[in-house]
Amino acid sequence: MVITERSAFEFVGDWSGQFIATAIHNGHDVRPEVAAELILSDEDRLREEDPHTDEIGALVPARVVVRRSRFEVDLNRSREKAVYRSAEEAWGLEVVRDPPLDGAVVARSLEVYDAFYGELGRRLDVVAERGPFVVFDIHSYNHRREGAAASEAPWAENPEVNVGTGSLDRDRFGSVADAFIDSLTQAGTSAGPLDVRENVRFRGQQLAAWTHARYPGRAAVLALEFKKTFMDEWTGEADHARIDELARAVASTIPALREALVEVATP
């Protein structure tokens, strides 16, 4: 188990532009007092986290990388639901020894939540002053939930990349979403074109909703869920060549998105 006192999150890269990548479920670290309460195994915890999503967004100019595990505080849920207090709040997983967690532990986890959104707001306020912007909200999802040797989940319901636009103002930013989907599909990889579809499995959650509410008419958050074909979701072994291809594919969409933003910004 990774127990840490290092920074819960980092804001890195060049924030002078209008493109930001976030990896808010990337982390595996937990505070010592949280680690003492966890009964979920490291392996099960890692399987439900989104490792390597920071690498998929690594070529986007401005980046947010979260180091803390979602099992300490889930930054993609509303504040009142950000700390898993019971199995019902964690997909049936038994997470802590004696639910619910002690209130003081929860309060300290929520301090991380508040600090994250406070700093994100300060950063994005400056970005939004310059005009419309895009956030790549990068996540990943499992597709062999029945076991390591199980068949993949059905293709029809499990795209390689699910683009969540549930809270996006599509009247204003529909052309931005469409430009991204078209560009990412055309980017191609050594395994062929990426299967990119919108709102098939996921529609985006708190980070997207919070950003859209705070910056109406300015923010276009694309909640991206990459199927874990870039790693073995049961062993955790990563295919770094595939991750590099996905990173290049995401970055390759920026020119098309830049053009789409110009059209959105033009009266």
C-alpha atoms as a printed R data frame, in Angstrom:
    type eleno elety resid chain resno       x       y       z
1   ATOM     1    CA   MET     A     1   0.000   0.000   0.000
2   ATOM     2    CA   VAL     A     2   1.302   3.451  -0.894
3   ATOM     3    CA   ILE     A     3   1.052   5.617   2.202
4   ATOM     4    CA   THR     A     4   2.119   9.179   1.662
5   ATOM     5    CA   GLU     A     5   2.326  12.687   2.908
6   ATOM     6    CA   ARG     A     6   3.391  14.085  -0.480
7   ATOM     7    CA   SER     A     7   1.253  16.627  -2.296
8   ATOM     8    CA   ALA     A     8  -2.240  15.355  -3.042
9   ATOM     9    CA   PHE     A     9  -2.256  16.945  -6.497
10  ATOM    10    CA   GLU     A    10  -0.066  18.920  -8.868
11  ATOM    11    CA   PHE     A    11  -0.697  21.624 -11.445
12  ATOM    12    CA   VAL     A    12   2.018  21.369 -14.080
13  ATOM    13    CA   GLY     A    13   2.907  22.545 -17.573
14  ATOM    14    CA   ASP     A    14   2.164  25.759 -19.446
15  ATOM    15    CA   TRP     A    15  -1.075  27.396 -18.340
16  ATOM    16    CA   SER     A    16  -0.901  30.276 -20.817
17  ATOM    17    CA   GLY     A    17  -3.238  28.551 -23.301
18  ATOM    18    CA   GLN     A    18  -6.757  27.150 -23.468
19  ATOM    19    CA   PHE     A    19  -6.174  23.393 -23.244
20  ATOM    20    CA   ILE     A    20  -5.965  21.498 -19.951
21  ATOM    21    CA   ALA     A    21  -5.823  17.783 -19.172
22  ATOM    22    CA   THR     A    22  -6.877  16.414 -15.800
23  ATOM    23    CA   ALA     A    23  -6.207  12.979 -14.308
24  ATOM    24    CA   ILE     A    24  -8.205  13.101 -11.099
25  ATOM    25    CA   HIS     A    25  -8.551   9.334 -10.545
26  ATOM    26    CA   ASN     A    26  -4.924   8.641 -11.416
27  ATOM    27    CA   GLY     A    27  -3.683   8.469  -7.817
28  ATOM    28    CA   HIS     A    28  -2.982   5.516  -5.528
29  ATOM    29    CA   ASP     A    29  -1.606   7.338  -2.457
30  ATOM    30    CA   VAL     A    30  -3.518   7.502   0.826
31  ATOM    31    CA   ARG     A    31  -2.857   9.276   4.101
32  ATOM    32    CA   PRO     A    32  -1.634   7.040   6.950
33  ATOM    33    CA   GLU     A    33  -4.841   7.509   8.936
34  ATOM    34    CA   VAL     A    34  -6.912   6.453   5.919
35  ATOM    35    CA   ALA     A    35  -4.638   3.489   5.210
36  ATOM    36    CA   ALA     A    36  -5.252   2.267   8.764
37  ATOM    37    CA   GLU     A    37  -8.972   2.026   8.028
38  ATOM    38    CA   LEU     A    38  -8.849   0.411   4.577
39  ATOM    39    CA   ILE     A    39  -9.551  -3.290   4.170
40  ATOM    40    CA   LEU     A    40  -9.804  -3.258   0.371
41  ATOM    41    CA   SER     A    41  -6.691  -4.896  -1.071
42  ATOM    42    CA   ASP     A    42  -4.133  -2.877  -2.993
43  ATOM    43    CA   GLU     A    43  -4.901  -4.943  -6.095
44  ATOM    44    CA   ASP     A    44  -8.640  -4.343  -5.916
45  ATOM    45    CA   ARG     A    45  -8.117  -0.681  -5.185
46  ATOM    46    CA   LEU     A    46  -5.758  -0.241  -8.136
47  ATOM    47    CA   ARG     A    47  -8.238  -1.955 -10.436
48  ATOM    48    CA   GLU     A    48 -10.873   0.652  -9.602
49  ATOM    49    CA   GLU     A    49  -8.458   3.585  -9.988
50  ATOM    50    CA   ASP     A    50  -7.311   5.069 -13.288
51  ATOM    51    CA   PRO     A    51  -3.543   4.521 -13.453
52  ATOM    52    CA   HIS     A    52  -1.608   6.021 -16.377
53  ATOM    53    CA   THR     A    53  -4.294   8.577 -17.202
54  ATOM    54    CA   ASP     A    54  -1.718  11.255 -16.389
55  ATOM    55    CA   GLU     A    55   0.462   9.770 -19.138
56  ATOM    56    CA   ILE     A    56  -2.394   9.775 -21.647
57  ATOM    57    CA   GLY     A    57  -2.742  13.534 -21.060
58  ATOM    58    CA   ALA     A    58   0.990  14.183 -20.848
59  ATOM    59    CA   LEU     A    59   1.261  16.039 -24.184
60  ATOM    60    CA   VAL     A    60  -1.510  18.540 -23.392
61  ATOM    61    CA   PRO     A    61   0.118  21.877 -22.448
62  ATOM    62    CA   ALA     A    62  -1.481  22.365 -19.002
63  ATOM    63    CA   ARG     A    63  -2.112  19.431 -16.725
64  ATOM    64    CA   VAL     A    64  -3.623  18.509 -13.376
65  ATOM    65    CA   VAL     A    65  -2.368  15.264 -11.852
66  ATOM    66    CA   VAL     A    66  -3.951  13.886  -8.682
67  ATOM    67    CA   ARG     A    67  -1.776  11.608  -6.525
68  ATOM    68    CA   ARG     A    68  -4.351  10.661  -3.884
69  ATOM    69    CA   SER     A    69  -6.557   7.640  -4.392
70  ATOM    70    CA   ARG     A    70 -10.247   8.044  -5.038
71  ATOM    71    CA   PHE     A    71 -10.604   5.722  -2.018
72  ATOM    72    CA   GLU     A    72  -9.379   8.578   0.161
73  ATOM    73    CA   VAL     A    73 -11.434  11.258  -1.570
74  ATOM    74    CA   ASP     A    74 -13.208  11.060  -4.913
75  ATOM    75    CA   LEU     A    75 -12.814  14.387  -6.688
76  ATOM    76    CA   ASN     A    76 -15.315  13.395  -9.356
77  ATOM    77    CA   ARG     A    77 -18.224  13.238  -6.950
78  ATOM    78    CA   SER     A    78 -20.166  15.949  -5.218
79  ATOM    79    CA   ARG     A    79 -18.630  17.024  -1.921
80  ATOM    80    CA   GLU     A    80 -21.203  15.222   0.226
81  ATOM    81    CA   LYS     A    81 -20.475  11.937  -1.583
82  ATOM    82    CA   ALA     A    82 -16.725  12.344  -2.096
83  ATOM    83    CA   VAL     A    83 -15.669  10.043   0.769
84  ATOM    84    CA   TYR     A    84 -16.885   6.447   0.519
85  ATOM    85    CA   ARG     A    85 -18.602   5.731   3.817
86  ATOM    86    CA   SER     A    86 -20.123   2.350   2.947
87  ATOM    87    CA   ALA     A    87 -20.042  -0.450   0.383
88  ATOM    88    CA   GLU     A    88 -23.175   0.976  -1.226
89  ATOM    89    CA   GLU     A    89 -21.214   4.095  -2.117
90  ATOM    90    CA   ALA     A    90 -18.346   2.044  -3.633
91  ATOM    91    CA   TRP     A    91 -20.035  -0.361  -6.090
92  ATOM    92    CA   GLY     A    92 -20.550  -2.940  -3.370
93  ATOM    93    CA   LEU     A    93 -16.863  -3.031  -2.362
94  ATOM    94    CA   GLU     A    94 -16.066  -3.300   1.327
95  ATOM    95    CA   VAL     A    95 -13.633  -0.406   1.644
96  ATOM    96    CA   VAL     A    96 -13.196   0.406   5.333
97  ATOM    97    CA   ARG     A    97 -12.931  -1.694   8.474
98  ATOM    98    CA   ASP     A    98 -15.776  -0.200  10.458
99  ATOM    99    CA   PRO     A    99 -18.079   1.934   8.324
100 ATOM   100    CA   PRO     A   100 -18.860   4.694   8.485
101 ATOM   101    CA   LEU     A   101 -15.461   6.367   8.756
102 ATOM   102    CA   ASP     A   102 -14.695   8.555  11.748
103 ATOM   103    CA   GLY     A   103 -15.972  12.078  11.138
104 ATOM   104    CA   ALA     A   104 -12.583  13.663  11.750
105 ATOM   105    CA   VAL     A   105 -10.966  11.449   9.105
106 ATOM   106    CA   VAL     A   106 -13.700  12.370   6.653
107 ATOM   107    CA   ALA     A   107 -13.242  16.060   7.430
108 ATOM   108    CA   ARG     A   108  -9.521  15.893   6.681
109 ATOM   109    CA   SER     A   109 -10.213  14.108   3.404
110 ATOM   110    CA   LEU     A   110 -12.673  16.826   2.479
111 ATOM   111    CA   GLU     A   111  -9.928  19.394   3.111
112 ATOM   112    CA   VAL     A   112  -8.143  17.828   0.128
113 ATOM   113    CA   TYR     A   113 -11.350  18.132  -1.897
114 ATOM   114    CA   ASP     A   114 -11.784  21.793  -1.020
115 ATOM   115    CA   ALA     A   115  -8.125  22.598  -1.666
116 ATOM   116    CA   PHE     A   116  -8.280  20.930  -5.072
117 ATOM   117    CA   TYR     A   117 -11.363  22.768  -6.302
118 ATOM   118    CA   GLY     A   118 -10.132  26.012  -4.779
119 ATOM   119    CA   GLU     A   119  -6.848  25.849  -6.676
120 ATOM   120    CA   LEU     A   120  -8.506  24.603  -9.862
121 ATOM   121    CA   GLY     A   121 -10.886  27.542  -9.734
122 ATOM   122    CA   ARG     A   122  -8.066  30.035  -9.293
123 ATOM   123    CA   ARG     A   123  -6.251  28.571 -12.291
124 ATOM   124    CA   LEU     A   124  -9.285  28.326 -14.542
125 ATOM   125    CA   ASP     A   125 -10.486  31.830 -13.659
126 ATOM   126    CA   VAL     A   126  -7.415  33.157 -15.457
127 ATOM   127    CA   VAL     A   127  -7.889  30.799 -18.400
128 ATOM   128    CA   ALA     A   128 -11.555  31.746 -18.760
129 ATOM   129    CA   GLU     A   129 -10.726  35.455 -18.836
130 ATOM   130    CA   ARG     A   130  -8.900  34.824 -22.103
131 ATOM   131    CA   GLY     A   131 -11.877  33.101 -23.721
132 ATOM   132    CA   PRO     A   132 -13.387  29.642 -24.280
133 ATOM   133    CA   PHE     A   133 -11.286  26.674 -23.219
134 ATOM   134    CA   VAL     A   134 -11.244  22.865 -23.335
135 ATOM   135    CA   VAL     A   135 -10.625  20.462 -20.468
136 ATOM   136    CA   PHE     A   136  -9.740  16.859 -21.288
137 ATOM   137    CA   ASP     A   137 -11.075  15.107 -18.163
138 ATOM   138    CA   ILE     A   138  -9.229  11.805 -18.590
139 ATOM   139    CA   HIS     A   139 -10.387   8.559 -16.964
140 ATOM   140    CA   SER     A   140 -10.302   4.854 -17.756
141 ATOM   141    CA   TYR     A   141 -12.629   1.905 -17.277
142 ATOM   142    CA   ASN     A   142 -12.494  -1.858 -16.913
143 ATOM   143    CA   HIS     A   143 -13.813  -4.187 -19.609
144 ATOM   144    CA   ARG     A   144 -12.999  -7.632 -18.157
145 ATOM   145    CA   ARG     A   145 -14.917  -7.390 -14.905
146 ATOM   146    CA   GLU     A   146 -15.757 -11.094 -14.792
147 ATOM   147    CA   GLY     A   147 -12.115 -12.073 -14.336
148 ATOM   148    CA   ALA     A   148  -8.659 -12.019 -15.868
149 ATOM   149    CA   ALA     A   149  -9.494 -14.779 -18.342
150 ATOM   150    CA   ALA     A   150 -12.999 -13.525 -19.124
151 ATOM   151    CA   SER     A   151 -14.080 -12.253 -22.507
152 ATOM   152    CA   GLU     A   152 -14.121  -8.537 -23.152
153 ATOM   153    CA   ALA     A   153 -17.344  -6.696 -22.429
154 ATOM   154    CA   PRO     A   154 -19.560  -6.361 -25.538
155 ATOM   155    CA   TRP     A   155 -18.230  -3.886 -28.098
156 ATOM   156    CA   ALA     A   156 -21.624  -2.250 -28.664
157 ATOM   157    CA   GLU     A   157 -21.714  -0.895 -25.117
158 ATOM   158    CA   ASN     A   158 -17.985  -0.377 -24.550
159 ATOM   159    CA   PRO     A   159 -16.206   2.005 -26.924
160 ATOM   160    CA   GLU     A   160 -12.438   2.348 -26.890
161 ATOM   161    CA   VAL     A   161 -12.980   5.982 -25.942
162 ATOM   162    CA   ASN     A   162 -16.241   7.175 -24.427
163 ATOM   163    CA   VAL     A   163 -16.670  10.952 -24.707
164 ATOM   164    CA   GLY     A   164 -18.951  12.153 -21.917
165 ATOM   165    CA   THR     A   165 -20.778  15.390 -22.665
166 ATOM   166    CA   GLY     A   166 -23.707  15.101 -20.271
167 ATOM   167    CA   SER     A   167 -23.335  18.599 -18.794
168 ATOM   168    CA   LEU     A   168 -21.813  20.246 -21.884
169 ATOM   169    CA   ASP     A   169 -23.738  23.138 -23.464
170 ATOM   170    CA   ARG     A   170 -24.041  21.430 -26.823
171 ATOM   171    CA   ASP     A   171 -25.876  24.365 -28.391
172 ATOM   172    CA   ARG     A   172 -22.715  26.399 -27.941
173 ATOM   173    CA   PHE     A   173 -19.971  23.765 -27.860
174 ATOM   174    CA   GLY     A   174 -21.378  20.969 -30.009
175 ATOM   175    CA   SER     A   175 -18.921  21.813 -32.775
176 ATOM   176    CA   VAL     A   176 -16.067  21.456 -30.280
177 ATOM   177    CA   ALA     A   177 -17.205  17.985 -29.199
178 ATOM   178    CA   ASP     A   178 -17.707  16.937 -32.807
179 ATOM   179    CA   ALA     A   179 -14.267  18.246 -33.799
180 ATOM   180    CA   PHE     A   180 -12.681  16.240 -31.010
181 ATOM   181    CA   ILE     A   181 -14.484  13.007 -31.872
182 ATOM   182    CA   ASP     A   182 -13.683  13.339 -35.579
183 ATOM   183    CA   SER     A   183 -10.062  14.255 -34.969
184 ATOM   184    CA   LEU     A   184  -9.416  11.517 -32.406
185 ATOM   185    CA   THR     A   185 -11.033   8.907 -34.659
186 ATOM   186    CA   GLN     A   186  -8.848   9.978 -37.553
187 ATOM   187    CA   ALA     A   187  -5.670  10.054 -35.470
188 ATOM   188    CA   GLY     A   188  -5.261   6.322 -35.773
189 ATOM   189    CA   THR     A   189  -2.906   3.979 -33.914
190 ATOM   190    CA   SER     A   190  -0.813   0.955 -34.768
191 ATOM   191    CA   ALA     A   191  -3.910  -1.134 -33.989
192 ATOM   192    CA   GLY     A   192  -6.053   0.915 -36.360
193 ATOM   193    CA   PRO     A   193  -8.548   3.749 -35.889
194 ATOM   194    CA   LEU     A   194  -9.839   4.409 -32.407
195 ATOM   195    CA   ASP     A   195 -13.477   3.610 -31.693
196 ATOM   196    CA   VAL     A   196 -14.686   6.945 -30.274
197 ATOM   197    CA   ARG     A   197 -18.314   7.374 -29.280
198 ATOM   198    CA   GLU     A   198 -20.299   9.861 -27.235
199 ATOM   199    CA   ASN     A   199 -22.248   9.141 -24.011
200 ATOM   200    CA   VAL     A   200 -22.434   5.374 -24.509
201 ATOM   201    CA   ARG     A   201 -21.339   4.323 -21.008
202 ATOM   202    CA   PHE     A   202 -20.451   7.565 -19.225
203 ATOM   203    CA   ARG     A   203 -21.687  11.145 -19.407
204 ATOM   204    CA   GLY     A   204 -19.182  12.878 -17.116
205 ATOM   205    CA   GLN     A   205 -19.582  13.708 -13.449
206 ATOM   206    CA   GLN     A   206 -18.554  16.301 -10.892
207 ATOM   207    CA   LEU     A   207 -15.478  17.876 -12.459
208 ATOM   208    CA   ALA     A   208 -17.307  18.467 -15.721
209 ATOM   209    CA   ALA     A   209 -20.513  19.669 -14.047
210 ATOM   210    CA   TRP     A   210 -18.638  21.983 -11.660
211 ATOM   211    CA   THR     A   211 -16.550  23.510 -14.440
212 ATOM   212    CA   HIS     A   212 -19.508  24.033 -16.759
213 ATOM   213    CA   ALA     A   213 -21.527  25.652 -13.966
214 ATOM   214    CA   ARG     A   214 -18.673  27.973 -12.960
215 ATOM   215    CA   TYR     A   215 -17.796  29.025 -16.523
216 ATOM   216    CA   PRO     A   216 -20.997  29.027 -18.592
217 ATOM   217    CA   GLY     A   217 -20.301  29.850 -22.219
218 ATOM   218    CA   ARG     A   218 -16.555  29.454 -21.662
219 ATOM   219    CA   ALA     A   219 -15.847  25.859 -20.644
220 ATOM   220    CA   ALA     A   220 -16.027  22.741 -22.794
221 ATOM   221    CA   VAL     A   221 -15.173  19.719 -20.653
222 ATOM   222    CA   LEU     A   222 -14.791  16.436 -22.515
223 ATOM   223    CA   ALA     A   223 -15.019  13.603 -19.982
224 ATOM   224    CA   LEU     A   224 -12.905  10.913 -21.621
225 ATOM   225    CA   GLU     A   225 -13.112   7.280 -20.505
226 ATOM   226    CA   PHE     A   226 -10.454   5.103 -22.130
227 ATOM   227    CA   LYS     A   227 -11.139   1.385 -22.098
228 ATOM   228    CA   LYS     A   228  -8.232  -0.309 -20.327
229 ATOM   229    CA   THR     A   229  -6.843  -1.889 -23.483
230 ATOM   230    CA   PHE     A   230  -3.584  -0.088 -22.659
231 ATOM   231    CA   MET     A   231  -3.016  -2.247 -19.586
232 ATOM   232    CA   ASP     A   232  -3.989  -5.495 -17.935
233 ATOM   233    CA   GLU     A   233  -6.670  -4.390 -15.514
234 ATOM   234    CA   TRP     A   234  -6.104  -7.478 -13.319
235 ATOM   235    CA   THR     A   235  -2.304  -7.457 -12.999
236 ATOM   236    CA   GLY     A   236  -1.767  -3.732 -13.473
237 ATOM   237    CA   GLU     A   237   0.847  -4.337 -16.183
238 ATOM   238    CA   ALA     A   238   0.919  -1.394 -18.598
239 ATOM   239    CA   ASP     A   239   1.485  -1.346 -22.354
240 ATOM   240    CA   HIS     A   240   3.606   1.798 -22.461
241 ATOM   241    CA   ALA     A   241   3.813   1.849 -26.256
242 ATOM   242    CA   ARG     A   242   0.017   1.929 -26.409
243 ATOM   243    CA   ILE     A   243  -0.143   4.643 -23.760
244 ATOM   244    CA   ASP     A   244   2.279   6.755 -25.794
245 ATOM   245    CA   GLU     A   245   0.090   6.292 -28.877
246 ATOM   246    CA   LEU     A   246  -2.988   7.411 -26.972
247 ATOM   247    CA   ALA     A   247  -1.133  10.449 -25.627
248 ATOM   248    CA   ARG     A   248  -0.136  11.461 -29.155
249 ATOM   249    CA   ALA     A   249  -3.681  10.876 -30.392
250 ATOM   250    CA   VAL     A   250  -5.188  13.138 -27.723
251 ATOM   251    CA   ALA     A   251  -2.647  15.895 -28.397
252 ATOM   252    CA   SER     A   252  -3.252  15.634 -32.142
253 ATOM   253    CA   THR     A   253  -6.826  16.880 -31.661
254 ATOM   254    CA   ILE     A   254  -5.714  20.287 -30.382
255 ATOM   255    CA   PRO     A   255  -5.360  22.027 -33.796
256 ATOM   256    CA   ALA     A   256  -8.918  21.058 -34.758
257 ATOM   257    CA   LEU     A   257 -10.187  22.095 -31.342
258 ATOM   258    CA   ARG     A   258  -8.381  25.416 -31.585
259 ATOM   259    CA   GLU     A   259 -10.206  26.146 -34.827
260 ATOM   260    CA   ALA     A   260 -13.515  25.144 -33.264
261 ATOM   261    CA   LEU     A   261 -12.893  27.454 -30.284
262 ATOM   262    CA   VAL     A   262 -12.211  30.368 -32.614
263 ATOM   263    CA   GLU     A   263 -15.596  29.821 -34.235
264 ATOM   264    CA   VAL     A   264 -17.283  29.619 -30.846
265 ATOM   265    CA   ALA     A   265 -15.607  32.829 -29.682
266 ATOM   266    CA   THR     A   266 -16.509  34.759 -32.843
267 ATOM   267    CA   PRO     A   267 -19.716  36.781 -32.359
